[in-house]
Coordinates of C-alpha atoms in Angstrom, one line a residue:
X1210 CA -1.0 1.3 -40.4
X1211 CA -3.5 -0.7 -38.6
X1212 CA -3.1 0.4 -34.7
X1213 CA -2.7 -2.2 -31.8
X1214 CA -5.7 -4.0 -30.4
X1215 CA -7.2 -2.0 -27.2
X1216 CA -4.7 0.9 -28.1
X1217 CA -6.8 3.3 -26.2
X1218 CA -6.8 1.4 -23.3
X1219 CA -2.9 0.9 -23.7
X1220 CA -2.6 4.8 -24.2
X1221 CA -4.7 5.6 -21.3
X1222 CA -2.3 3.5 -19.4
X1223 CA 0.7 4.8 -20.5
X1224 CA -0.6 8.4 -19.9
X1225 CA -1.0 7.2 -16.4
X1226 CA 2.2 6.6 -16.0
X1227 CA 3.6 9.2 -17.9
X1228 CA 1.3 11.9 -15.6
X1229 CA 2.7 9.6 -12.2
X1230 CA 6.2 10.2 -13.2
X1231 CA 6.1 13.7 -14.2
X1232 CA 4.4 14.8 -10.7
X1233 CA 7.0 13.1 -8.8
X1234 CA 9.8 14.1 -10.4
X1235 CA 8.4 18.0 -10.6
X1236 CA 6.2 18.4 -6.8
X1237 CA 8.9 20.5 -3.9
X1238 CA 11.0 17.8 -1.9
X1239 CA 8.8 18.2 1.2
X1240 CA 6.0 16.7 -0.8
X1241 CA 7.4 13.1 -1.2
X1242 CA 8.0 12.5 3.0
X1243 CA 5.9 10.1 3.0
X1244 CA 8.0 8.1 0.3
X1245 CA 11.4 8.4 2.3
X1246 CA 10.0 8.1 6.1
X1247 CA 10.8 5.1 8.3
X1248 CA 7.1 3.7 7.6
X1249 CA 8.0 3.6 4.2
X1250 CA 11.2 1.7 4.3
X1251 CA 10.6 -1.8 5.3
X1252 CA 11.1 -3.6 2.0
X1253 CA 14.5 -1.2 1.3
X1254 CA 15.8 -2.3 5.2
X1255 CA 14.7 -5.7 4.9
X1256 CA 16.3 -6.4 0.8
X1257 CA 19.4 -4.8 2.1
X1258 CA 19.9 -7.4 4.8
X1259 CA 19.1 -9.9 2.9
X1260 CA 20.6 -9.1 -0.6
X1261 CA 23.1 -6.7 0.5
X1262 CA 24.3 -8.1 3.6
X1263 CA 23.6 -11.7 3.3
X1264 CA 21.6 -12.2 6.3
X1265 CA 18.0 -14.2 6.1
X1266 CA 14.9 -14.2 7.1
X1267 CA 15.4 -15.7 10.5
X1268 CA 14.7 -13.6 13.7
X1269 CA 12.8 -10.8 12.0
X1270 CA 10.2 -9.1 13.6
X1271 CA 7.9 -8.2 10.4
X1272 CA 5.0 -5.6 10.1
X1273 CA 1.4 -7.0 11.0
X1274 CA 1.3 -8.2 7.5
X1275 CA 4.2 -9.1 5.1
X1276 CA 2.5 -7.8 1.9
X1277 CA 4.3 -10.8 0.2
X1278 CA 1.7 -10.9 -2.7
X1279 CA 2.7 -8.6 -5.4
X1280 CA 4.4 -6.1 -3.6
X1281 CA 7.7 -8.0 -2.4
X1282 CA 7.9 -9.4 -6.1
X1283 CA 7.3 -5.9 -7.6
X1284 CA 9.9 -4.2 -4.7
X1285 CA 12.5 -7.2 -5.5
X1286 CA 12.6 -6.0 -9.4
X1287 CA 12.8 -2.2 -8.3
X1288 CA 15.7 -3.2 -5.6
X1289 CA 17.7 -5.2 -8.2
X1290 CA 17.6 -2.4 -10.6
X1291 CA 18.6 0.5 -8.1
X1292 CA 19.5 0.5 -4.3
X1293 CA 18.7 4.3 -4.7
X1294 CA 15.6 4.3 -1.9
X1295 CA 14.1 7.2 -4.0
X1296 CA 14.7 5.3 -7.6
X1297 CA 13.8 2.2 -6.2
X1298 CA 10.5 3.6 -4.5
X1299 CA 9.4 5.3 -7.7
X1300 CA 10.1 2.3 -10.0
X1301 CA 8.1 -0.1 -7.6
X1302 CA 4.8 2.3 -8.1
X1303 CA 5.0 2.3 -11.4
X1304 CA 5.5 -1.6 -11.8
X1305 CA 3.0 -1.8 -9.3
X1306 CA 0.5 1.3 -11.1
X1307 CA 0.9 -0.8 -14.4
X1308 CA 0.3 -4.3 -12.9
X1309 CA -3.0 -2.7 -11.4
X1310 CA -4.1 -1.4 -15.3
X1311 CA -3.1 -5.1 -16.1
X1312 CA -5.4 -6.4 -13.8
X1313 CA -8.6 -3.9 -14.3
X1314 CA -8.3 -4.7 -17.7
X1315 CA -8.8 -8.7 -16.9
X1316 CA -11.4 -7.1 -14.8
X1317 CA -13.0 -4.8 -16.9
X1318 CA -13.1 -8.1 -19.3
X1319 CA -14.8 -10.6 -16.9
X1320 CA -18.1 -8.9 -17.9
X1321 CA -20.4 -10.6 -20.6
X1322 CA -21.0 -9.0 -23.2
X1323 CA -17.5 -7.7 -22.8
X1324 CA -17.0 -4.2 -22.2
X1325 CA -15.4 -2.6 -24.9
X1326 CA -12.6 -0.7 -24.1
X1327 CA -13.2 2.9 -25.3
X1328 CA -15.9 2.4 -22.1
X1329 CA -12.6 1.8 -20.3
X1330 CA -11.0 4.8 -20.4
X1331 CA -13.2 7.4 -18.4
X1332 CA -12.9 5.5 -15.5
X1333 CA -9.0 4.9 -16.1
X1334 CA -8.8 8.3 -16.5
X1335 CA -10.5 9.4 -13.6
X1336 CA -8.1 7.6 -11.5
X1337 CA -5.3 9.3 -12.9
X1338 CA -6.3 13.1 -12.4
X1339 CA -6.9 11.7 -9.0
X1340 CA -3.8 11.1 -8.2
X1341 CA -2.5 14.2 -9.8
X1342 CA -4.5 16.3 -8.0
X1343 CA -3.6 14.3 -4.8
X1344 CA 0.2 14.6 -5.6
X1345 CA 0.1 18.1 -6.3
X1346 CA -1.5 19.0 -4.1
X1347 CA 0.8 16.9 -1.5
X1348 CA -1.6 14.9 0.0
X1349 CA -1.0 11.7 2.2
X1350 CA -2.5 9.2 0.7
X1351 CA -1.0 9.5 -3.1
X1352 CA 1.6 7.4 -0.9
X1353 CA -0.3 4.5 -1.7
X1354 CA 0.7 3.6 -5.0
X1355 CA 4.3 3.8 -4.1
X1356 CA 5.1 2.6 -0.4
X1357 CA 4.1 -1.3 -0.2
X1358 CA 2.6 -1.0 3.7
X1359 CA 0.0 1.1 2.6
X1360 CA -2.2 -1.6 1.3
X1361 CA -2.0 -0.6 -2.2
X1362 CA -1.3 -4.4 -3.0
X1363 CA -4.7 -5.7 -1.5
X1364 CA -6.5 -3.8 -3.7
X1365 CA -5.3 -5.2 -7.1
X1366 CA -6.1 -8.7 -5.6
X1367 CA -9.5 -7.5 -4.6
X1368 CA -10.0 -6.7 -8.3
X1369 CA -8.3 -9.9 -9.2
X1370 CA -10.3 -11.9 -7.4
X1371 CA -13.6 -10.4 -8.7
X1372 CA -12.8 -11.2 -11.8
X1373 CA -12.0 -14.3 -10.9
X1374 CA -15.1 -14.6 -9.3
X1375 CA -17.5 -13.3 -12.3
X1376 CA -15.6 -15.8 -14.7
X1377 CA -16.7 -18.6 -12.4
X1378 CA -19.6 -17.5 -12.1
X1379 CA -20.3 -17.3 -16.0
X1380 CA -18.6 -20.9 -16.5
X1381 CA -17.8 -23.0 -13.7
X1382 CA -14.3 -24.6 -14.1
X1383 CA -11.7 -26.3 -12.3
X1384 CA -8.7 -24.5 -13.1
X1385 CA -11.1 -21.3 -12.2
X1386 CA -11.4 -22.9 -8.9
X1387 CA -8.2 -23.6 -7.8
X1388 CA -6.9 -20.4 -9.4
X1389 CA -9.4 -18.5 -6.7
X1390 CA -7.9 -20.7 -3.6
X1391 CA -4.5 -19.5 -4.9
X1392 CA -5.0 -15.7 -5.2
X1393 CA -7.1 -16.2 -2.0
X1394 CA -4.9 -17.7 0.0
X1395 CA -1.9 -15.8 -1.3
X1396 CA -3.7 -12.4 -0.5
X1397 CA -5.1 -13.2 3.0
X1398 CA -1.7 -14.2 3.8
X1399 CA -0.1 -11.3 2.4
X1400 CA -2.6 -8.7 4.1
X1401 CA -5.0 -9.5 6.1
X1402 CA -7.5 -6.8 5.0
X1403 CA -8.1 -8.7 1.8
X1404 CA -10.2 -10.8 4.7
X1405 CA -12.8 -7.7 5.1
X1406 CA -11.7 -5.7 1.5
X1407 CA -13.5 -8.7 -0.6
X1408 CA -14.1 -11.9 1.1
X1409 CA -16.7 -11.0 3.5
X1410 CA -18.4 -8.3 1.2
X1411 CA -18.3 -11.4 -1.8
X1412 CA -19.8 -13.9 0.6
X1413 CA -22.4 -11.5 1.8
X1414 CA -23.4 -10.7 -1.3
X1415 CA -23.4 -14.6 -3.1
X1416 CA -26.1 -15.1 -0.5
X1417 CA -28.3 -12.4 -1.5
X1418 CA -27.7 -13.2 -4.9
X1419 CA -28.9 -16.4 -3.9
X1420 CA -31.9 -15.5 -2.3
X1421 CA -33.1 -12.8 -4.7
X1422 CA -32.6 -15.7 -7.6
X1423 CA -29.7 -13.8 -9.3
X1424 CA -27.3 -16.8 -9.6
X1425 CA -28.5 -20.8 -8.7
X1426 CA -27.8 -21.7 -5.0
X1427 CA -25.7 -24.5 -6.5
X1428 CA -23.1 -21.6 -8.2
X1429 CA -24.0 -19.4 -5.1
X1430 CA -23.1 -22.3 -2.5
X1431 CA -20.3 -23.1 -4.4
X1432 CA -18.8 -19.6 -4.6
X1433 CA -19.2 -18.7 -1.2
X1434 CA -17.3 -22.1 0.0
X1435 CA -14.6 -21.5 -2.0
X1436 CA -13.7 -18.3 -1.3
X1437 CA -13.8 -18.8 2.7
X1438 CA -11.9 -21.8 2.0
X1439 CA -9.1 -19.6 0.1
X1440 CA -9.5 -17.1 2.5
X1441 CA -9.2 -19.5 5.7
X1442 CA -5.7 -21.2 3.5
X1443 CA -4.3 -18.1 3.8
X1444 CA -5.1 -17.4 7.2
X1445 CA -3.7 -21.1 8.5
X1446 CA -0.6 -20.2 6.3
X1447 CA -0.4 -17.4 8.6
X1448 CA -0.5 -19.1 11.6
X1449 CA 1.5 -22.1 10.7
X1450 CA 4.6 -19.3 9.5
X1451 CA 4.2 -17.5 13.0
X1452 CA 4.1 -20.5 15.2
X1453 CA 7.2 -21.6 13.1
X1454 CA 9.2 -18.9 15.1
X1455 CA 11.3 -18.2 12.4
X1456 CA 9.9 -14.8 12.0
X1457 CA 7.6 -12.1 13.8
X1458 CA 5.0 -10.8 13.2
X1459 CA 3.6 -7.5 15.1
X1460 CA 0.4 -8.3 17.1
X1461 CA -3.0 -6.2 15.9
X1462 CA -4.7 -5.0 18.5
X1463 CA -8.7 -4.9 18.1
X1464 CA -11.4 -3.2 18.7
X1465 CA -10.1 -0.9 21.0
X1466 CA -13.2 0.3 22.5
X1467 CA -12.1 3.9 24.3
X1468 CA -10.8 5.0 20.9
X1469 CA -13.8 4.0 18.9
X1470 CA -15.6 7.2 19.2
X1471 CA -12.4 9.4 18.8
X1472 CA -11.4 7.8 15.5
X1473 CA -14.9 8.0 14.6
X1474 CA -14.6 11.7 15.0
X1475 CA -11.2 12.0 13.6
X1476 CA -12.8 10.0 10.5
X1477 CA -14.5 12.7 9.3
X1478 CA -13.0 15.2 10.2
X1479 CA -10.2 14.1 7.9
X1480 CA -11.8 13.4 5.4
X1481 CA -13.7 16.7 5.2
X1482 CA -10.8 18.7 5.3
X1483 CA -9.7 16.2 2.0
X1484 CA -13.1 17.8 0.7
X1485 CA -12.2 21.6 1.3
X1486 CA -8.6 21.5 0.8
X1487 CA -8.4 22.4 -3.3
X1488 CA -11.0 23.3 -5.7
X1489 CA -9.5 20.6 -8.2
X1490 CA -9.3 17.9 -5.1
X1491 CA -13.2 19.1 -4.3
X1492 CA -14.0 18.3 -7.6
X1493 CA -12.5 15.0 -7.9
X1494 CA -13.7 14.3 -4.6
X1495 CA -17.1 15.5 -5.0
X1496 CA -17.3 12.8 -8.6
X1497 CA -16.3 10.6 -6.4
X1498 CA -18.8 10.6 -4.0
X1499 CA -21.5 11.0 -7.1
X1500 CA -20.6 7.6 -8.9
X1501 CA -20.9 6.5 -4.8
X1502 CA -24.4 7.5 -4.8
X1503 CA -25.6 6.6 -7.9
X1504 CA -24.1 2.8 -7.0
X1505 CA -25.9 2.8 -4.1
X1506 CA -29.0 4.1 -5.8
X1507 CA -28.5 1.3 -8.8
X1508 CA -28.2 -1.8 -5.3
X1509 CA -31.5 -0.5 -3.9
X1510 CA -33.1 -1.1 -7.4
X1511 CA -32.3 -4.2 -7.9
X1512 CA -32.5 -5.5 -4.2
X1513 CA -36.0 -4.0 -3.7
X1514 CA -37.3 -3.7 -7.6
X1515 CA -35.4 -5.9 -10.4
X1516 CA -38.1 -8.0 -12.1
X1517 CA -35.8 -11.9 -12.1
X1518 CA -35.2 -12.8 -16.1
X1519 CA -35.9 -16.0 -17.0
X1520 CA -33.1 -15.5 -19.8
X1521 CA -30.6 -19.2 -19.8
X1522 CA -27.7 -16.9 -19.7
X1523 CA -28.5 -15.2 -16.0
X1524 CA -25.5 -15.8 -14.6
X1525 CA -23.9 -13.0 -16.9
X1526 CA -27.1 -10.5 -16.9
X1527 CA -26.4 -10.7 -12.9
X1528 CA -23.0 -9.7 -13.0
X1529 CA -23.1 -6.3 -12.9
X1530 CA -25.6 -6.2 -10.1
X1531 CA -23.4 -8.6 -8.3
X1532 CA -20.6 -6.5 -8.4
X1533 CA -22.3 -3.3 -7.9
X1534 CA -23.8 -4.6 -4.4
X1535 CA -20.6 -6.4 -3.4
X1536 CA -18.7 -2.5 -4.5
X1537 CA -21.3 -1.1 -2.1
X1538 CA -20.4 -3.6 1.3
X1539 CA -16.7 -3.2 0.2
X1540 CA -17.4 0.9 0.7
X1541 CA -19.4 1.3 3.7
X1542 CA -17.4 -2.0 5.2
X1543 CA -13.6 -0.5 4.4
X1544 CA -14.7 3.4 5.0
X1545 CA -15.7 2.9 8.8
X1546 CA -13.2 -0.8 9.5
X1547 CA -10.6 1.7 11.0
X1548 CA -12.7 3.5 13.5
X1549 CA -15.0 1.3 14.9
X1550 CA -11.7 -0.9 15.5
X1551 CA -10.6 2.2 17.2
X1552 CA -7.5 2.9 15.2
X1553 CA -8.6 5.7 12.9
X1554 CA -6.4 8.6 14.4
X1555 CA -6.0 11.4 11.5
X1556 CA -4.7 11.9 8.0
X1557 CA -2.3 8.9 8.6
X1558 CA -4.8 6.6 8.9
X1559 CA -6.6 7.5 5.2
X1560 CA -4.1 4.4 4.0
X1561 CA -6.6 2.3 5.7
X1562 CA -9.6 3.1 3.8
X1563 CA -8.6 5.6 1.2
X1564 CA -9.9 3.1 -1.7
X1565 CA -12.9 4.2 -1.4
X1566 CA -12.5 7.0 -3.1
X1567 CA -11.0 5.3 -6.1
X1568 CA -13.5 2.7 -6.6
X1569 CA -16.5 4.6 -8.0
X1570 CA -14.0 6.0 -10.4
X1571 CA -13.4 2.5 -11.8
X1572 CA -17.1 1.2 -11.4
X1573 CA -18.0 4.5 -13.7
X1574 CA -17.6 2.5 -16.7
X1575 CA -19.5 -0.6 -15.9
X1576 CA -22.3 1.6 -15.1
X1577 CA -21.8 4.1 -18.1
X1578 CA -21.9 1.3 -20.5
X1579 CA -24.4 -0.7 -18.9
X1580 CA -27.1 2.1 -19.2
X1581 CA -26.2 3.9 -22.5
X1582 CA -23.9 1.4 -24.1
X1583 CA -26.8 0.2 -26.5
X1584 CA -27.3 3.6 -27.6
X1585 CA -25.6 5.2 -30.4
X1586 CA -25.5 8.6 -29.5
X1587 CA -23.7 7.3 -25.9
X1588 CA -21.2 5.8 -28.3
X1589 CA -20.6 8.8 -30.1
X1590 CA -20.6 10.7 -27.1
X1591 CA -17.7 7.9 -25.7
X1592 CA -15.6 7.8 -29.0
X1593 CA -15.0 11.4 -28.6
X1594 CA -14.9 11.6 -24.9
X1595 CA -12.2 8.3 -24.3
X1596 CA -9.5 10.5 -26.8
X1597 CA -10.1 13.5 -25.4
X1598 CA -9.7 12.6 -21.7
X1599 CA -6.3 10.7 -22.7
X1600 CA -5.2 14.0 -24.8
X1601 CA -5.9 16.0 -21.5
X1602 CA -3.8 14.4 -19.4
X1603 CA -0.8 13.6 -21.5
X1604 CA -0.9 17.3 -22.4
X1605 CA -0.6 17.9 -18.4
X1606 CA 2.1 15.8 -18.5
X1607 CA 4.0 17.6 -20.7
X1608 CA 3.1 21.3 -19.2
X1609 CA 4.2 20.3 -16.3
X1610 CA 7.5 18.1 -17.8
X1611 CA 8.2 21.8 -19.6
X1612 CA 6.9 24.2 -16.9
X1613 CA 9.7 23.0 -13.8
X1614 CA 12.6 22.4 -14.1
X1615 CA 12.1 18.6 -13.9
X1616 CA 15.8 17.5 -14.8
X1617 CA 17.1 19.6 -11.4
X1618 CA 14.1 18.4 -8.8
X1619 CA 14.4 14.6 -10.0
X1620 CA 18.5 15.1 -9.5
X1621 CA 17.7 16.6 -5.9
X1622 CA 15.5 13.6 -4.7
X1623 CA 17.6 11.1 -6.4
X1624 CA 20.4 12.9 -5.0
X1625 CA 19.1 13.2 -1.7
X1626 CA 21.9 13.0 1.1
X1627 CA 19.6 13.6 4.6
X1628 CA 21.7 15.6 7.2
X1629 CA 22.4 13.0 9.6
X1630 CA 23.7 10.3 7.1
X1631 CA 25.6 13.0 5.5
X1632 CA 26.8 13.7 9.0
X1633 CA 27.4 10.4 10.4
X1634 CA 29.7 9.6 7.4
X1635 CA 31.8 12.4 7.9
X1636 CA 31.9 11.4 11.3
X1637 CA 33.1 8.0 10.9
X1638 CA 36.0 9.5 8.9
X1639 CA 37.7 11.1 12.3
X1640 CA 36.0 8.1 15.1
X1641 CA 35.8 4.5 14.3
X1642 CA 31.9 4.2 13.9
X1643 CA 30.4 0.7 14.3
X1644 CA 27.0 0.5 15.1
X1645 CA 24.5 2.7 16.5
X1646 CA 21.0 3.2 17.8
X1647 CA 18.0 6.1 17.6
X1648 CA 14.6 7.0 17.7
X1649 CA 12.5 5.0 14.9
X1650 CA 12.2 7.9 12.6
X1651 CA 15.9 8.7 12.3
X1652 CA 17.0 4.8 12.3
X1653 CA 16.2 3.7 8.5
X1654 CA 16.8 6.8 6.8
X1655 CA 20.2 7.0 8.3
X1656 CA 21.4 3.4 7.4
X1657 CA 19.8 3.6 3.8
X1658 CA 21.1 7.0 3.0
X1659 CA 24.6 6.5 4.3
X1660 CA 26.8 6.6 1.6
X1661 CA 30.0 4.6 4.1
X1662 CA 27.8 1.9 5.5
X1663 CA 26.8 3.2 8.9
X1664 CA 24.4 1.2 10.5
X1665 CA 21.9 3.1 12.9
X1666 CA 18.8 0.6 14.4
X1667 CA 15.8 1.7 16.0
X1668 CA 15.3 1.9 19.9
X1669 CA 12.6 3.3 22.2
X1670 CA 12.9 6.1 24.2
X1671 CA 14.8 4.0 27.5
X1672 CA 17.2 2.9 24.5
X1673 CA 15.4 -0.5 24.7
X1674 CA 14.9 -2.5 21.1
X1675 CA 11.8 -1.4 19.4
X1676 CA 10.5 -4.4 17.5
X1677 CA 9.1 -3.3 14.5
X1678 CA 10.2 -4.2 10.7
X1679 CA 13.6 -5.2 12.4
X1680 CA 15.6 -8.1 12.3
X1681 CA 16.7 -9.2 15.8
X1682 CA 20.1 -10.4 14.1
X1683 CA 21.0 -6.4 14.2
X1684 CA 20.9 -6.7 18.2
X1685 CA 22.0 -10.0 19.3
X1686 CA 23.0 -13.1 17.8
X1687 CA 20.9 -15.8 16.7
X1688 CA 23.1 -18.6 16.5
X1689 CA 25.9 -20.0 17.9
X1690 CA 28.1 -19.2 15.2
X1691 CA 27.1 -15.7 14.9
X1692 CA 29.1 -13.1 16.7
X1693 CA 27.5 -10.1 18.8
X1694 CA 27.0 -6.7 16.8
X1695 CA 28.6 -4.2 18.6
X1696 CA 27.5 -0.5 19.1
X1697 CA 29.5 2.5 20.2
X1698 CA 27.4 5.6 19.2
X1699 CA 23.9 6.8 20.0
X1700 CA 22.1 9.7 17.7
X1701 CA 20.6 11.6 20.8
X1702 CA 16.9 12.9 20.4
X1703 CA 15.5 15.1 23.7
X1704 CA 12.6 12.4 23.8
X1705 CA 15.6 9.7 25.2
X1706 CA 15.6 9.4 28.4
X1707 CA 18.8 11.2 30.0
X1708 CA 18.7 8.6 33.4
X1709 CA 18.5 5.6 31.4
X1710 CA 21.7 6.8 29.1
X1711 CA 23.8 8.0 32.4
X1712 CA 22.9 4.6 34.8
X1713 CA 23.9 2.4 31.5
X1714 CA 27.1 4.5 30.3
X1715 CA 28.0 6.8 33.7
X1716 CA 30.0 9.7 32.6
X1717 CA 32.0 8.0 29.5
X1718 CA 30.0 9.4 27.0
X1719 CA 31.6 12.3 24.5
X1720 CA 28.7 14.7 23.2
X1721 CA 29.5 16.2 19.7
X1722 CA 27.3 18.7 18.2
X1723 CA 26.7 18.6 14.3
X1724 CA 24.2 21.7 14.0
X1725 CA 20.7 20.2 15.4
X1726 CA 21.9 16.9 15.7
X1727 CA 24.0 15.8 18.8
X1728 CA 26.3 12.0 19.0
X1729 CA 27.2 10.4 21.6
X1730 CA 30.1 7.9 21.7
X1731 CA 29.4 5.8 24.2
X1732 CA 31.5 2.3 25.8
X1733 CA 30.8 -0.8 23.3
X1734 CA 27.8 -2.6 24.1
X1735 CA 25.6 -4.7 22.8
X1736 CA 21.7 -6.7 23.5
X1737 CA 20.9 -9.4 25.3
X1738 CA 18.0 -11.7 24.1
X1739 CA 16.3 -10.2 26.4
X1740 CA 16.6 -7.0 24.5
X1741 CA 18.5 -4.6 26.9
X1742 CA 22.2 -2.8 26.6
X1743 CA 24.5 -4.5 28.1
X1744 CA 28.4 -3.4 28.4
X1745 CA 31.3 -5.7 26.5
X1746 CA 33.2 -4.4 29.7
X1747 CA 31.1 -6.2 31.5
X1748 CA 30.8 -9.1 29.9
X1749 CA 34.3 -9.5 30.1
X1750 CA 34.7 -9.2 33.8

């Protein structure tokens, strides 16, 4: 039986996949935090209110960037077919995993002569012992291709607009043009970074192209107006939504000059710690940084020493020096963006620039096949390396599948009841619970885990609305027609202030003790617009 065109490629997809959800399902519960924390849960808070509870967008206060494009698509279809936040979270990664190997292979494709795909599957495969190192291993930033703030969704459009970019390139075309201001603007909008991930890097580089005679200045000019133009679209888009007032978004702060040399600092030392942490994450790490060199080694060659062919077909000889240079801005530009803006502050912050370490795994095979694809002991070499590689890790896949017990640890996350839901519910069986407030990290685990519908929203410290991924329907009304939420419970946390509690609620408050966690029923109040607690008693006088 004749197999399927680019099977390997589909296989070393699948394996992918296969080796994602096997590590998930298998890794110790304390492992996937960062999948189930309160930064994770915007999409799940934000779907609820508006699928579950009927509410819409009006009055929300959003993140700094809504990550509309794919990642609220991609959530929407993992919301529909679970509200589990655990199913739901793992079947947006892999929606969102296999949307990324659909775009790298458009990607891999916008080359000339086209790339074929046993050349693919190194570099795909790279990627994936990557991330199963990282998730064995527990690390932070495996996060990414799961929890849609952590940027995840910026880089499939920066790959989706470099292809776009080198087909345009090749053939100039209208539908090619607009196509680019669509992806553009849809991505700048979405996330910001997509600004300083490709735009900048592609315009910087469409000028040297320009100047060292690797594309026409016509096609350079051409490019380079285009994608500011996209860029600028989605960037007015964002503007024009925000000035709307219909929702919020939270302000960026930048370049916040007394913490540029910390985060510098904390830069590297987190990331040399991700060097010495595992001899497997070394490894991967240490390839990493390799292909990193030898891309930067390839640029300087070409900037400083590539004799200009006079072959017609140029534009697509060029394309691999294009992208190599533009791969080599996007690196040294995303790698230090966080501290020199002064927000780099420890193994958090790796979300921001993290892709750099995934890149030269990808770029591998452009650069393997444009030096040895020609010769056929390479190919050989490939046609035996490409199965192999895919062979290793679906036989990891199925170790690992046979050596935990992988039914019981997937039951136990999808199963997952956290102590203060579990609590709360129990609670609300004795009291009449109606809403309540806590810290930020207890608020969206609490409501999303509650199995009776017990609402807990966010506060700071002095019990004051914290507006972040919040809709500010949960507080106060934003329309005449709707009534006031009321609140009669508070999950205590020793970082609340005790004076603020006692001046609002005096001495009617009833402390119960569940273990670690302590309630307090407090008087019904409710929030002003001007975001303060404010008695029904009192309003009723």
């Amino acid at each position: 039986m004749k197999r399927p065109k680019h099977f390997l490629y589909i296989l070393a997809s699948l394996s992918g996949l296969a080796i994602m959800y096997v590590c998930v399902s298998v890794i110790p519960f304390r492992q996937i935090f960062p999948l189930i924390n309160a930064d994770s849960m915007f999409f799940q808070v934000l779907y609820q209110d508006l699928i579950i509870d009927g509410n819409t967008l009006r009055g929300w206060d959003l993140n700094t960037t809504f990550n509309l494009f794919p990642n609220s698509f991609l959530y929407l279809i993992s919301f529909l077919i679970s509200k589990n936040p655990f199913i739901n979270t793992l079947i947006h990664g892999l929606l969102q995993y296999s949307l990324f190997f659909l775009v790298l292979f458009y990607f891999y494709r916008s080359f000339r002569p086209f790339i074929p795909t046993k050349w693919h599957v190194p570099g795909i495969l790279m990627l994936n012992l990557f991330f199963f190192d990282a998730m064995m291993a527990g690390d932070y930033y495996y996060a990414t291709l799961f929890v849609h703030p952590y940027h995840f969704g910026a880089f499939i459009t920066f790959f989706l607009l470099g292809a776009l970019n080198l087909r345009h390139i090749r053939t100039p075309q209208k539908n090619k043009v607009v196509w680019i201001l669509i992806i553009a603007a849809l991505g700048v909008f979405s996330n910001r970074i997509v600004v300083i991930m490709f735009t900048i890097p592609w315009i910087i580089v469409l000028c040297v192209a320009m100047i060292k005679k690797w594309l026409p200045a016509s096609i350079a000019v051409r490019g380079i107006v285009i994608n500011f133009a996209g860029a600028l679209l989605g960037i007015a888009l964002y503007v024009l939504i925000k000035n709307l007032g219909i929702v919020t978004f939270a302000s960026t702060k930048l370049f916040s000059w007394d913490n540029i040399l910390p985060s510098i600092t904390a830069l590297f030392q987190t990331y040399g710690k991700l060097f010495s942490q595992s001899i497997p994450m070394t490894l991967m790490l240490g390839f990493s940084a390799l292909f990193f060199v030898v891309n930067f080694i390839w640029c300087i060659r070409d900037i400083f020493n590539y004799n200009h062919s006079s072959s017609p077909n140029h534009n697509e000889n060029h394309a691999i020096q294009i992208w190599m240079l533009t791969s080599l801005i996007f690196t040294v530009v995303i790698f230090f963006a966080p501290a020199i803006n002064g927000m780099f502050f420890g193994p958090a912050s790796v979300r921001y620039n993290f892709f750099v370490l995934l890149l030269p795994f990808i770029n591998i095979s452009i650069l393997g096949y444009s030096v040895w694809g020609n010769k056929p002991i390479s190919n050989t070499i490939i046609n035996w390396v490409a199965p192999s590689l895919i062979v290793l890790v679906l036989a990891l896949a199925v170790y690992f599948s046979g050596s935990f017990p992988m039914q019981q640890h997937f039951s136990e996350k999808k199963e997952y009841y956290p102590f203060r839901a579990k609590e709360l519910d129990k609670l609300s069986q004795e009291v009449e619970l109606k809403n309540g407030i806590s810290i930020y990290w207890d608020a969206k685990p609490t409501t999303l885990y509650s199995r009776e519908g017990i609402r807990v929203r966010q506060v700071y410290d002095d019990l004051s609305l914290y507006p972040l991924a919040i809709a500010r329907s949960w507080y106060y009304p934003q329309t005449d027609s709707q009534e006031a939420p009321v609140f009669n419970f508070i999950i205590y946390h020793k970082s609340m202030k005790d004076e603020s509690i006692e001046t609002i609620f005096g001495e009617n408050i009833t402390r119960i003790k569940r273990d670690d966690m302590e309630i307090l029923l407090v008087p019904d109040f409710t929030y002003t617009s001007s975001r303060r607690i404010v008695l029904l008693s009192n309003l009723d006088e």
